[in-house]
């Protein structure tokens, strides 16, 4: 009587083991696509019309460098304060994706000029090439402002969103800027995948990349960390950990409660106030 039960137990255990091994094999093969997904390419021709609808002006530019070229966009404000944000978005969209438009409008309303960019992608593909080329894309944007547009370095704020926290924190460490803002950042891709797949042996399968925690502890400039408590894209404990590890003595952590996709409708005033207060803290440096 016990034999069928024992046999069924062995079969179930074997199936579970095979499923576990397959899951680890899948992660090993596909983790690069999780780190560098095929970029969601919203049609660019809608971008200009939507900016006009938001009463925003823009200029499309090309960033060039030894690592490759990429497209970017300048959205000037009406202010004469010459404050700039370099916007480094996540790896799953373009600078002209609709999900970014509310940020541009909010920043412009605060008198901030914007330089937003796409990352260098693999040739003939819409997949981002590497974490290093993400940083080089950010560096090209910085050099464009400082050398071609003669923007003082202490008028530049670096804004890293999601995986964009990596090039943002590295740029804030390596170059002179006024301040750093991290929105829903990650500590590293390995830690991020451990949170997504806690039962898999991520440490043995995935090479450590996007080591934001290695750079943030050496960033000493004023820093603002923003996270959305209900956001399910990136675990919000990562932003909290980055705040704790930050080497800055002038830093703030702001919880905006909602999901990022709902923020523009529900909690935009709180977000705008967080950015505005951060600008006031930088008054002696940028305003």
mmCIF file of C-alpha atoms in Angstrom:
data_model
loop_
_atom_site.group_PDB
_atom_site.id
_atom_site.type_symbol
_atom_site.label_atom_id
_atom_site.label_comp_id
_atom_site.label_asym_id
_atom_site.label_seq_id
_atom_site.Cartn_x
_atom_site.Cartn_y
_atom_site.Cartn_z
ATOM 1 C CA UNK A 1 0.000 0.000 0.000
ATOM 2 C CA UNK A 2 2.896 2.358 0.747
ATOM 3 C CA UNK A 3 4.708 1.665 -2.521
ATOM 4 C CA UNK A 4 2.453 3.779 -4.774
ATOM 5 C CA UNK A 5 2.652 6.684 -2.319
ATOM 6 C CA UNK A 6 6.442 6.400 -2.171
ATOM 7 C CA UNK A 7 6.628 6.212 -5.954
ATOM 8 C CA UNK A 8 4.384 9.243 -6.382
ATOM 9 C CA UNK A 9 6.500 11.153 -3.852
ATOM 10 C CA UNK A 10 9.685 10.325 -5.775
ATOM 11 C CA UNK A 11 8.089 11.385 -9.062
ATOM 12 C CA UNK A 12 6.900 14.695 -7.601
ATOM 13 C CA UNK A 13 10.312 15.345 -6.020
ATOM 14 C CA UNK A 14 12.016 14.565 -9.341
ATOM 15 C CA UNK A 15 9.728 16.953 -11.206
ATOM 16 C CA UNK A 16 10.377 19.707 -8.664
ATOM 17 C CA UNK A 17 14.130 19.123 -8.875
ATOM 18 C CA UNK A 18 14.064 19.252 -12.672
ATOM 19 C CA UNK A 19 11.975 22.431 -12.539
ATOM 20 C CA UNK A 20 14.466 23.986 -10.117
ATOM 21 C CA UNK A 21 17.439 23.023 -12.281
ATOM 22 C CA UNK A 22 15.689 24.304 -15.402
ATOM 23 C CA UNK A 23 14.882 27.608 -13.663
ATOM 24 C CA UNK A 24 18.534 28.085 -12.749
ATOM 25 C CA UNK A 25 19.604 27.196 -16.299
ATOM 26 C CA UNK A 26 17.059 29.675 -17.690
ATOM 27 C CA UNK A 27 18.379 32.438 -15.429
ATOM 28 C CA UNK A 28 21.959 31.663 -16.456
ATOM 29 C CA UNK A 29 21.069 31.929 -20.147
ATOM 30 C CA UNK A 30 18.697 34.873 -19.935
ATOM 31 C CA UNK A 31 20.092 37.127 -17.207
ATOM 32 C CA UNK A 32 21.776 39.396 -19.765
ATOM 33 C CA UNK A 33 18.349 40.129 -21.243
ATOM 34 C CA UNK A 34 17.046 40.935 -17.765
ATOM 35 C CA UNK A 35 19.966 43.340 -17.280
ATOM 36 C CA UNK A 36 19.841 44.729 -20.816
ATOM 37 C CA UNK A 37 16.340 44.152 -22.217
ATOM 38 C CA UNK A 38 15.346 45.064 -25.739
ATOM 39 C CA UNK A 39 14.481 48.720 -25.357
ATOM 40 C CA UNK A 40 10.822 49.630 -25.632
ATOM 41 C CA UNK A 41 10.813 51.926 -28.637
ATOM 42 C CA UNK A 42 7.845 54.292 -28.524
ATOM 43 C CA UNK A 43 7.380 56.016 -31.897
ATOM 44 C CA UNK A 44 9.536 59.142 -31.880
ATOM 45 C CA UNK A 45 7.166 61.123 -34.081
ATOM 46 C CA UNK A 46 4.667 61.299 -31.200
ATOM 47 C CA UNK A 47 7.292 62.825 -28.908
ATOM 48 C CA UNK A 48 7.359 66.287 -30.466
ATOM 49 C CA UNK A 49 3.573 66.545 -30.618
ATOM 50 C CA UNK A 50 3.234 65.553 -26.970
ATOM 51 C CA UNK A 51 5.886 68.046 -25.876
ATOM 52 C CA UNK A 52 4.090 70.796 -27.765
ATOM 53 C CA UNK A 53 0.897 69.733 -26.007
ATOM 54 C CA UNK A 54 2.728 70.126 -22.682
ATOM 55 C CA UNK A 55 4.072 73.519 -23.816
ATOM 56 C CA UNK A 56 7.654 72.253 -23.786
ATOM 57 C CA UNK A 57 10.268 73.168 -26.366
ATOM 58 C CA UNK A 58 13.028 70.764 -27.361
ATOM 59 C CA UNK A 59 16.095 70.304 -29.514
ATOM 60 C CA UNK A 60 17.307 66.917 -30.684
ATOM 61 C CA UNK A 61 21.097 66.472 -30.596
ATOM 62 C CA UNK A 62 23.666 63.744 -31.232
ATOM 63 C CA UNK A 63 26.239 62.714 -28.632
ATOM 64 C CA UNK A 64 29.490 61.313 -29.982
ATOM 65 C CA UNK A 65 32.436 59.597 -28.348
ATOM 66 C CA UNK A 66 35.055 56.888 -28.708
ATOM 67 C CA UNK A 67 32.644 54.246 -27.360
ATOM 68 C CA UNK A 68 29.934 55.080 -29.892
ATOM 69 C CA UNK A 69 27.238 57.617 -30.694
ATOM 70 C CA UNK A 70 23.728 58.063 -29.372
ATOM 71 C CA UNK A 71 20.787 60.427 -29.647
ATOM 72 C CA UNK A 72 19.768 62.911 -26.977
ATOM 73 C CA UNK A 73 17.403 65.786 -26.433
ATOM 74 C CA UNK A 74 17.585 69.172 -24.731
ATOM 75 C CA UNK A 75 14.470 70.639 -23.130
ATOM 76 C CA UNK A 76 15.270 74.218 -22.076
ATOM 77 C CA UNK A 77 13.311 76.011 -19.378
ATOM 78 C CA UNK A 78 12.218 79.649 -19.350
ATOM 79 C CA UNK A 79 14.365 80.305 -16.282
ATOM 80 C CA UNK A 80 17.654 82.197 -16.437
ATOM 81 C CA UNK A 81 19.128 80.228 -13.508
ATOM 82 C CA UNK A 82 20.960 77.796 -15.810
ATOM 83 C CA UNK A 83 20.256 74.702 -13.696
ATOM 84 C CA UNK A 84 20.540 71.393 -15.564
ATOM 85 C CA UNK A 85 19.450 67.812 -14.993
ATOM 86 C CA UNK A 86 21.143 64.974 -16.855
ATOM 87 C CA UNK A 87 18.380 62.374 -16.970
ATOM 88 C CA UNK A 88 19.575 58.756 -16.930
ATOM 89 C CA UNK A 89 16.505 56.556 -17.255
ATOM 90 C CA UNK A 90 16.138 52.802 -16.788
ATOM 91 C CA UNK A 91 17.187 50.237 -19.381
ATOM 92 C CA UNK A 92 13.711 49.384 -20.654
ATOM 93 C CA UNK A 93 12.773 52.600 -22.444
ATOM 94 C CA UNK A 94 14.006 55.515 -24.527
ATOM 95 C CA UNK A 95 14.275 59.153 -23.482
ATOM 96 C CA UNK A 96 11.221 59.908 -25.620
ATOM 97 C CA UNK A 97 9.059 57.221 -24.000
ATOM 98 C CA UNK A 98 5.747 58.581 -22.794
ATOM 99 C CA UNK A 99 6.493 57.477 -19.224
ATOM 100 C CA UNK A 100 9.163 60.207 -18.994
ATOM 101 C CA UNK A 101 7.079 63.170 -20.125
ATOM 102 C CA UNK A 102 5.575 64.057 -16.744
ATOM 103 C CA UNK A 103 9.069 64.305 -15.246
ATOM 104 C CA UNK A 104 10.176 66.694 -17.979
ATOM 105 C CA UNK A 105 7.146 68.901 -17.379
ATOM 106 C CA UNK A 106 7.686 68.896 -13.609
ATOM 107 C CA UNK A 107 11.366 69.778 -13.911
ATOM 108 C CA UNK A 108 10.700 72.529 -16.443
ATOM 109 C CA UNK A 109 8.064 74.010 -14.132
ATOM 110 C CA UNK A 110 10.819 74.300 -11.515
ATOM 111 C CA UNK A 111 13.049 76.196 -13.935
ATOM 112 C CA UNK A 112 15.333 73.249 -14.719
ATOM 113 C CA UNK A 113 16.873 72.636 -18.135
ATOM 114 C CA UNK A 114 17.030 68.976 -19.157
ATOM 115 C CA UNK A 115 19.479 66.885 -21.131
ATOM 116 C CA UNK A 116 18.001 63.424 -21.594
ATOM 117 C CA UNK A 117 19.552 60.693 -23.690
ATOM 118 C CA UNK A 118 19.417 57.184 -25.029
ATOM 119 C CA UNK A 119 22.186 54.773 -24.116
ATOM 120 C CA UNK A 120 24.594 53.355 -26.666
ATOM 121 C CA UNK A 121 23.073 50.144 -28.027
ATOM 122 C CA UNK A 122 24.568 47.128 -29.733
ATOM 123 C CA UNK A 123 25.098 47.697 -33.436
ATOM 124 C CA UNK A 124 21.988 46.771 -35.397
ATOM 125 C CA UNK A 125 20.025 46.166 -32.197
ATOM 126 C CA UNK A 126 17.890 48.015 -29.661
ATOM 127 C CA UNK A 127 19.578 46.218 -26.773
ATOM 128 C CA UNK A 128 21.833 48.324 -24.555
ATOM 129 C CA UNK A 129 25.432 47.305 -25.092
ATOM 130 C CA UNK A 130 26.863 47.167 -21.548
ATOM 131 C CA UNK A 131 26.948 48.895 -18.176
ATOM 132 C CA UNK A 132 30.198 50.599 -19.185
ATOM 133 C CA UNK A 133 28.605 52.021 -22.322
ATOM 134 C CA UNK A 134 25.722 53.264 -20.207
ATOM 135 C CA UNK A 135 28.269 55.207 -18.184
ATOM 136 C CA UNK A 136 30.054 56.427 -21.304
ATOM 137 C CA UNK A 137 26.701 57.674 -22.634
ATOM 138 C CA UNK A 138 26.233 59.639 -19.411
ATOM 139 C CA UNK A 139 29.782 60.969 -19.628
ATOM 140 C CA UNK A 140 29.191 62.187 -23.189
ATOM 141 C CA UNK A 141 26.143 64.101 -21.953
ATOM 142 C CA UNK A 142 28.184 65.647 -19.142
ATOM 143 C CA UNK A 143 30.988 66.649 -21.512
ATOM 144 C CA UNK A 144 28.463 68.134 -23.924
ATOM 145 C CA UNK A 145 27.131 70.446 -21.219
ATOM 146 C CA UNK A 146 30.502 71.405 -19.769
ATOM 147 C CA UNK A 147 32.551 71.775 -22.964
ATOM 148 C CA UNK A 148 30.100 72.573 -25.753
ATOM 149 C CA UNK A 149 27.486 74.502 -23.788
ATOM 150 C CA UNK A 150 29.826 75.993 -21.148
ATOM 151 C CA UNK A 151 27.548 74.988 -18.284
ATOM 152 C CA UNK A 152 29.383 75.256 -14.931
ATOM 153 C CA UNK A 153 29.731 71.839 -13.335
ATOM 154 C CA UNK A 154 28.124 73.136 -10.144
ATOM 155 C CA UNK A 155 24.938 73.831 -12.102
ATOM 156 C CA UNK A 156 24.503 70.163 -13.077
ATOM 157 C CA UNK A 157 22.364 67.623 -11.212
ATOM 158 C CA UNK A 158 22.594 63.954 -12.190
ATOM 159 C CA UNK A 159 19.304 62.037 -12.050
ATOM 160 C CA UNK A 160 19.385 58.223 -12.103
ATOM 161 C CA UNK A 161 16.171 56.243 -12.426
ATOM 162 C CA UNK A 162 16.068 52.458 -11.883
ATOM 163 C CA UNK A 163 19.177 50.875 -13.401
ATOM 164 C CA UNK A 164 20.119 54.423 -14.428
ATOM 165 C CA UNK A 165 21.290 54.770 -10.816
ATOM 166 C CA UNK A 166 24.487 53.022 -11.943
ATOM 167 C CA UNK A 167 25.756 55.580 -14.488
ATOM 168 C CA UNK A 168 24.374 58.382 -12.296
ATOM 169 C CA UNK A 169 26.258 57.337 -9.161
ATOM 170 C CA UNK A 170 29.440 56.622 -11.111
ATOM 171 C CA UNK A 171 29.253 60.014 -12.827
ATOM 172 C CA UNK A 172 28.646 61.706 -9.459
ATOM 173 C CA UNK A 173 31.744 59.984 -8.076
ATOM 174 C CA UNK A 174 34.054 60.508 -11.048
ATOM 175 C CA UNK A 175 33.073 64.014 -12.175
ATOM 176 C CA UNK A 176 32.245 67.309 -10.489
ATOM 177 C CA UNK A 177 28.500 67.942 -10.244
ATOM 178 C CA UNK A 178 26.234 69.861 -7.882
ATOM 179 C CA UNK A 179 23.997 67.042 -6.721
ATOM 180 C CA UNK A 180 22.689 63.527 -7.271
ATOM 181 C CA UNK A 181 19.097 62.272 -7.357
ATOM 182 C CA UNK A 182 18.291 58.546 -7.325
ATOM 183 C CA UNK A 183 14.738 57.410 -8.070
ATOM 184 C CA UNK A 184 13.836 53.761 -7.388
ATOM 185 C CA UNK A 185 17.448 52.680 -7.793
ATOM 186 C CA UNK A 186 19.031 49.251 -7.420
ATOM 187 C CA UNK A 187 22.100 48.317 -5.386
ATOM 188 C CA UNK A 188 23.322 45.851 -8.044
ATOM 189 C CA UNK A 189 21.835 43.569 -10.677
ATOM 190 C CA UNK A 190 22.779 40.508 -8.633
ATOM 191 C CA UNK A 191 20.937 41.796 -5.565
ATOM 192 C CA UNK A 192 17.975 42.767 -7.727
ATOM 193 C CA UNK A 193 17.718 39.260 -9.208
ATOM 194 C CA UNK A 194 18.089 37.705 -5.751
ATOM 195 C CA UNK A 195 14.991 39.627 -4.712
ATOM 196 C CA UNK A 196 13.124 38.501 -7.823
ATOM 197 C CA UNK A 197 14.211 34.847 -7.581
ATOM 198 C CA UNK A 198 15.090 34.210 -3.924
ATOM 199 C CA UNK A 199 15.267 30.406 -4.216
ATOM 200 C CA UNK A 200 17.663 30.380 -7.191
ATOM 201 C CA UNK A 201 21.456 30.340 -6.844
ATOM 202 C CA UNK A 202 21.846 33.804 -8.353
ATOM 203 C CA UNK A 203 25.336 34.418 -6.926
ATOM 204 C CA UNK A 204 26.743 31.496 -8.930
ATOM 205 C CA UNK A 205 24.840 32.181 -12.140
ATOM 206 C CA UNK A 206 24.905 35.944 -12.624
ATOM 207 C CA UNK A 207 27.949 38.140 -12.952
ATOM 208 C CA UNK A 208 27.827 41.146 -10.643
ATOM 209 C CA UNK A 209 26.950 44.286 -12.629
ATOM 210 C CA UNK A 210 25.553 47.754 -11.963
ATOM 211 C CA UNK A 211 27.361 47.901 -8.632
ATOM 212 C CA UNK A 212 25.730 51.106 -7.483
ATOM 213 C CA UNK A 213 26.580 50.324 -3.853
ATOM 214 C CA UNK A 214 30.298 50.463 -4.711
ATOM 215 C CA UNK A 215 30.033 54.019 -6.025
ATOM 216 C CA UNK A 216 27.375 55.529 -3.793
ATOM 217 C CA UNK A 217 29.496 55.136 -0.659
ATOM 218 C CA UNK A 218 32.101 57.398 -2.266
ATOM 219 C CA UNK A 219 29.636 60.071 -3.378
ATOM 220 C CA UNK A 220 29.979 63.017 -1.009
ATOM 221 C CA UNK A 221 27.857 65.629 -2.798
ATOM 222 C CA UNK A 222 24.278 66.476 -1.705
ATOM 223 C CA UNK A 223 22.007 63.572 -2.626
ATOM 224 C CA UNK A 224 18.268 62.950 -2.792
ATOM 225 C CA UNK A 225 16.847 59.421 -2.762
ATOM 226 C CA UNK A 226 13.256 58.974 -3.919
ATOM 227 C CA UNK A 227 11.285 55.739 -3.881
ATOM 228 C CA UNK A 228 7.693 54.712 -4.518
ATOM 229 C CA UNK A 229 6.472 52.444 -1.739
ATOM 230 C CA UNK A 230 3.992 50.582 -3.947
ATOM 231 C CA UNK A 231 6.160 50.346 -7.030
ATOM 232 C CA UNK A 232 6.688 46.768 -8.204
ATOM 233 C CA UNK A 233 9.424 47.460 -10.770
ATOM 234 C CA UNK A 234 12.345 47.730 -8.351
ATOM 235 C CA UNK A 235 12.235 46.681 -4.670
ATOM 236 C CA UNK A 236 12.143 49.903 -2.654
ATOM 237 C CA UNK A 237 14.553 48.520 -0.054
ATOM 238 C CA UNK A 238 17.318 49.038 -2.623
ATOM 239 C CA UNK A 239 16.841 52.813 -2.564
ATOM 240 C CA UNK A 240 16.779 52.744 1.240
ATOM 241 C CA UNK A 241 20.037 50.784 1.285
ATOM 242 C CA UNK A 242 21.645 53.224 -1.146
ATOM 243 C CA UNK A 243 20.581 56.093 1.105
ATOM 244 C CA UNK A 244 22.162 54.381 4.116
ATOM 245 C CA UNK A 245 25.395 53.608 2.238
ATOM 246 C CA UNK A 246 25.721 57.044 0.663
ATOM 247 C CA UNK A 247 28.899 58.872 1.617
ATOM 248 C CA UNK A 248 27.103 62.218 1.604
ATOM 249 C CA UNK A 249 26.435 63.986 4.884
ATOM 250 C CA UNK A 250 23.770 66.071 3.135
ATOM 251 C CA UNK A 251 21.222 63.505 1.999
ATOM 252 C CA UNK A 252 17.468 62.969 2.152
ATOM 253 C CA UNK A 253 15.160 59.984 1.660
ATOM 254 C CA UNK A 254 11.636 60.616 0.349
ATOM 255 C CA UNK A 255 8.809 58.059 0.168
ATOM 256 C CA UNK A 256 6.202 58.954 -2.452
ATOM 257 C CA UNK A 257 3.810 56.100 -1.542
ATOM 258 C CA UNK A 258 2.352 55.424 -5.004
ATOM 259 C CA UNK A 259 3.564 53.426 -7.986
ATOM 260 C CA UNK A 260 5.669 55.481 -10.392
ATOM 261 C CA UNK A 261 3.092 55.085 -13.172
ATOM 262 C CA UNK A 262 0.429 56.601 -10.880
ATOM 263 C CA UNK A 263 2.598 59.338 -9.415
ATOM 264 C CA UNK A 264 1.849 61.905 -12.108
ATOM 265 C CA UNK A 265 -1.848 61.713 -11.258
ATOM 266 C CA UNK A 266 -1.907 61.132 -7.492
ATOM 267 C CA UNK A 267 1.170 62.510 -5.771
ATOM 268 C CA UNK A 268 2.860 64.855 -8.214
ATOM 269 C CA UNK A 269 2.863 67.786 -5.767
ATOM 270 C CA UNK A 270 4.822 65.770 -3.205
ATOM 271 C CA UNK A 271 7.336 64.789 -5.872
ATOM 272 C CA UNK A 272 7.666 68.369 -7.098
ATOM 273 C CA UNK A 273 8.169 69.624 -3.543
ATOM 274 C CA UNK A 274 10.922 67.038 -2.955
ATOM 275 C CA UNK A 275 12.803 68.277 -6.032
ATOM 276 C CA UNK A 276 12.142 71.922 -5.144
ATOM 277 C CA UNK A 277 13.416 71.452 -1.576
ATOM 278 C CA UNK A 278 16.527 69.762 -2.932
ATOM 279 C CA UNK A 279 17.192 72.763 -5.175
ATOM 280 C CA UNK A 280 16.892 75.030 -2.135
ATOM 281 C CA UNK A 281 19.469 72.912 -0.313
ATOM 282 C CA UNK A 282 21.797 73.489 -3.268
ATOM 283 C CA UNK A 283 21.171 77.243 -3.252
ATOM 284 C CA UNK A 284 24.766 78.280 -2.613
ATOM 285 C CA UNK A 285 25.931 75.925 -5.346
ATOM 286 C CA UNK A 286 23.496 76.227 -8.222
ATOM 287 C CA UNK A 287 20.824 78.872 -7.782
#
